[in-house]
Coordinates of C-alpha atoms and ligand atoms in Angstrom, one line a residue:
X14 CA -122.3 -56.7 16.3
X15 CA -123.2 -59.2 19.8
X16 CA -122.5 -57.7 22.8
X17 CA -118.8 -59.1 24.5
X18 CA -119.3 -59.7 27.6
X19 CA -116.7 -58.8 30.5
X20 CA -116.7 -60.4 33.9
X21 CA -114.8 -58.4 36.7
X22 CA -113.0 -60.3 39.9
X23 CA -115.5 -56.5 42.3
X24 CA -112.7 -55.2 44.6
X25 CA -108.8 -54.2 43.9
X26 CA -108.7 -55.7 40.5
X27 CA -111.4 -54.3 38.7
X28 CA -110.4 -51.0 39.5
X29 CA -106.7 -51.9 37.8
X30 CA -108.6 -53.7 35.0
X31 CA -110.5 -50.7 34.0
X32 CA -107.8 -48.3 34.0
X33 CA -106.3 -50.7 31.7
X34 CA -109.0 -51.5 29.5
X35 CA -109.3 -47.3 29.2
X36 CA -105.6 -47.2 28.3
X37 CA -106.6 -49.4 25.5
X38 CA -110.2 -47.6 24.5
X39 CA -112.5 -49.9 26.6
X40 CA -113.8 -47.6 28.5
X41 CA -117.3 -47.6 30.6
X42 CA -118.1 -44.9 32.7
X43 CA -121.5 -45.8 33.6
X44 CA -119.5 -48.3 35.9
X45 CA -117.3 -45.9 38.1
X46 CA -120.4 -44.1 39.1
X47 CA -121.7 -44.6 43.1
X48 CA -124.4 -47.7 41.5
X49 CA -126.3 -50.4 42.7
X50 CA -126.1 -51.1 38.7
X51 CA -125.0 -54.8 37.8
X52 CA -124.8 -54.5 34.2
X53 CA -122.7 -51.7 32.8
X54 CA -123.0 -51.7 28.6
X55 CA -120.8 -49.2 26.3
X56 CA -123.4 -49.5 23.6
X57 CA -120.9 -47.7 21.4
X58 CA -118.6 -50.6 21.0
X59 CA -120.9 -53.3 22.0
X60 CA -119.7 -54.4 25.4
X61 CA -121.0 -55.4 28.4
X62 CA -119.2 -55.1 32.1
X63 CA -119.3 -56.8 34.9
X64 CA -118.7 -57.1 38.5
X65 CA -118.7 -59.9 40.3
X66 CA -117.3 -61.7 43.7
X67 CA -113.7 -62.9 42.2
X68 CA -114.6 -66.5 43.4
X69 CA -117.9 -67.0 40.6
X70 CA -115.3 -65.9 37.9
X71 CA -114.4 -68.2 36.2
X72 CA -118.2 -70.1 36.5
X73 CA -119.2 -67.5 34.7
X74 CA -116.4 -67.6 31.6
X75 CA -117.1 -71.1 31.8
X76 CA -120.5 -71.2 31.3
X77 CA -120.2 -67.8 28.7
X78 CA -122.3 -65.9 30.5
X79 CA -119.7 -63.8 30.1
X80 CA -117.0 -64.2 26.7
X81 CA -114.1 -63.0 29.6
X82 CA -112.9 -62.5 32.6
X83 CA -110.5 -61.0 34.6
X84 CA -109.5 -63.1 37.9
X85 CA -106.4 -64.1 40.3
X86 CA -104.3 -67.3 39.2
X87 CA -105.6 -67.8 43.1
X88 CA -109.5 -68.1 41.9
X89 CA -108.4 -70.3 38.6
X90 CA -106.3 -73.0 40.6
X91 CA -108.7 -72.6 43.1
X92 CA -112.1 -73.0 41.0
X93 CA -110.3 -75.3 38.3
X94 CA -112.5 -74.6 35.7
X95 CA -113.2 -74.9 31.8
X96 CA -111.5 -72.0 30.5
X97 CA -108.9 -70.0 28.5
X98 CA -106.1 -68.5 30.2
X99 CA -104.8 -65.8 27.6
X100 CA -102.8 -62.8 29.6
X101 CA -101.6 -62.6 32.8
X102 CA -101.7 -58.4 33.9
X103 CA -98.7 -58.1 35.8
X104 CA -100.4 -56.7 38.0
X105 CA -102.7 -57.7 42.1
X106 CA -98.7 -60.0 42.4
X107 CA -98.3 -61.7 45.6
X108 CA -97.8 -65.3 47.0
X109 CA -99.7 -68.5 47.8
X110 CA -98.0 -69.8 51.3
X111 CA -97.4 -72.7 53.0
X112 CA -97.4 -70.3 56.8
X113 CA -97.5 -70.5 60.5
X114 CA -96.2 -70.0 63.6
X115 CA -92.0 -70.1 63.5
X116 CA -91.4 -73.3 65.9
X117 CA -93.6 -75.4 63.1
X118 CA -90.6 -75.3 61.2
X119 CA -89.8 -78.2 62.2
X120 CA -92.8 -79.9 62.6
X121 CA -93.6 -79.4 58.6
X122 CA -90.7 -80.7 57.0
X123 CA -91.4 -84.0 59.9
X124 CA -94.3 -84.4 57.2
X125 CA -96.3 -85.2 60.2
X126 CA -99.6 -85.0 60.4
X127 CA -101.5 -81.1 60.7
X128 CA -104.6 -79.7 60.4
X129 CA -104.0 -76.3 57.2
X130 CA -107.0 -73.8 58.1
X131 CA -107.9 -72.1 54.3
X132 CA -109.8 -70.4 51.8
X133 CA -108.8 -72.3 49.2
X134 CA -108.5 -76.4 49.5
X135 CA -108.3 -78.0 46.6
X136 CA -105.4 -75.4 46.2
X137 CA -103.8 -77.1 50.0
X138 CA -104.4 -80.0 48.6
X139 CA -102.9 -80.4 45.4
X140 CA -99.7 -78.8 47.2
X141 CA -99.7 -81.3 49.9
X142 CA -100.9 -84.5 48.8
X143 CA -99.7 -84.9 46.0
X144 CA -96.2 -81.9 46.1
X145 CA -95.6 -82.7 49.0
X146 CA -97.4 -85.8 49.2
X147 CA -97.9 -85.3 53.0
X148 CA -100.8 -86.2 54.5
X149 CA -103.1 -83.7 56.5
X150 CA -106.3 -82.1 57.0
X151 CA -107.6 -79.3 55.6
X152 CA -110.6 -76.8 57.4
X153 CA -112.1 -74.4 54.5
X154 CA -112.4 -71.2 56.3
X155 CA -113.6 -67.8 54.4
X156 CA -112.2 -64.9 55.5
X157 CA -108.8 -64.2 57.8
X158 CA -107.1 -66.9 57.7
X159 CA -104.7 -66.1 60.3
X160 CA -106.7 -66.3 63.1
X161 CA -107.0 -70.2 62.5
X162 CA -103.3 -70.8 64.4
X163 CA -103.2 -68.2 67.0
X164 CA -106.7 -69.8 68.1
X165 CA -106.0 -73.7 67.5
X166 CA -107.9 -74.1 64.9
X167 CA -104.8 -75.5 62.7
X168 CA -100.7 -75.8 63.3
X169 CA -100.7 -73.5 59.6
X170 CA -102.7 -71.9 56.8
X171 CA -102.5 -71.3 53.0
X172 CA -103.5 -67.9 52.1
X173 CA -102.5 -65.1 50.0
X174 CA -99.5 -63.4 50.7
X175 CA -99.1 -60.1 49.8
X176 CA -96.6 -57.5 51.8
X177 CA -96.3 -59.7 54.7
X178 CA -98.0 -57.4 56.6
X179 CA -100.9 -59.5 58.0
X180 CA -98.7 -62.2 58.5
X181 CA -96.2 -59.7 60.8
X182 CA -99.1 -58.5 62.9
X183 CA -100.0 -61.8 63.8
X184 CA -96.8 -62.7 64.9
X185 CA -96.5 -65.8 62.0
X186 CA -94.4 -66.4 59.3
X187 CA -93.8 -67.6 56.4
X188 CA -92.9 -71.9 56.2
X189 CA -93.3 -73.0 52.0
X190 CA -93.8 -71.3 49.0
X191 CA -96.7 -72.9 47.1
X192 CA -96.6 -70.2 43.8
X193 CA -96.5 -66.8 42.5
X194 CA -99.7 -64.7 41.7
X195 CA -101.4 -62.4 39.0
X196 CA -104.5 -61.0 37.7
X197 CA -105.5 -63.0 34.6
X198 CA -107.6 -62.4 31.7
X199 CA -110.2 -65.8 31.0
X200 CA -111.9 -66.8 27.6
X201 CA -114.6 -68.9 27.5
X202 CA -113.8 -71.6 25.1
X203 CA -116.6 -70.5 22.3
X204 CA -116.2 -67.2 22.8
X205 CA -112.4 -67.4 21.6
X206 CA -113.6 -69.2 18.2
X207 CA -116.4 -67.2 17.4
X208 CA -115.4 -64.0 18.4
X209 CA -111.4 -63.9 17.3
X210 CA -110.8 -61.0 16.3
X211 CA -112.4 -58.8 19.0
X212 CA -110.9 -60.7 21.7
X213 CA -107.3 -60.9 20.2
X214 CA -107.3 -57.5 18.8
X215 CA -107.9 -57.0 23.6
X216 CA -105.0 -59.8 24.3
X217 CA -103.2 -57.5 21.5
X218 CA -103.9 -54.3 22.6
X219 CA -102.6 -55.0 26.3
X220 CA -99.9 -57.2 25.8
X221 CA -98.5 -54.2 24.4
X222 CA -99.3 -52.2 27.7
X223 CA -96.6 -54.1 28.9
X224 CA -93.8 -53.8 27.0
Ligands
PRP30 C1 -106.2 -61.1 52.0 C2 -105.1 -62.6 53.0 C3 -104.6 -62.4 54.0 C4 -103.6 -60.4 53.2 C5 -102.5 -60.8 53.2 O1 -106.7 -60.9 52.9 O2 -106.2 -63.5 53.2 O3 -105.1 -62.3 55.2 O4 -104.8 -60.2 52.5 O5 -102.0 -59.4 52.8 P1 -100.7 -58.5 53.8 O6 -99.8 -59.6 53.7 O7 -100.2 -57.3 52.2 O8 -101.1 -58.3 54.8 P2 -108.6 -60.3 52.1 O9 -108.2 -59.1 52.8 O10 -109.1 -60.1 51.0 O11 -109.3 -60.9 53.8 P3 -109.7 -62.0 54.1 O12 -108.5 -62.2 55.1 O13 -111.5 -62.3 54.7 O14 -109.6 -63.2 53.1

């Protein structure tokens, strides 16, 4: 039997994913230990796990370096890789939104030319260019996106909101909703055919947990 390899997005999603896997009998104790190791193996079940930066998970899965990935819908939409999205895992729920200072409400409605700061340029482009048919300038940042309208880098931001605390603490409000987000399971296209039984069992197990 060949190894089935899982790529997990580092951080909160990985922890909850591992808890779900444990509930369906897939465990990997080694991954919980305090180590700098990158790959963890369950020899008995012939499984391998690795933690990767969220934005890299779809790449590992598209190329088949991982058969299965657990990653947020935001990353899937942004990275636009060729893979199967097979399951909404129902956790890590948040929203992709447009936010800014309250006074931007009118300006954004007028359809004026504005600057949009975001970690998600593809999602922002798709939303403004294709859905709203609005010409905007997209500025790519890598974190602390809420800073941009506060220091005059952009009029609005496209970002994730979970509790709303970061927006509130910085005097920003949600101007528009783009889409709901949550953790998803993605599968490499070839693995889906070659390992259909093992992968289907995992999907079935995870689905039953949601009932
Ligand atoms: C994310 C997101 C928001 C914040 C939203 O940032 O970009 O800044 O969380 O969460 P809240 O609505 O619960 O306040 P993250 O913590 O990933 O850090 P980053 O700013 O470096 O991207």
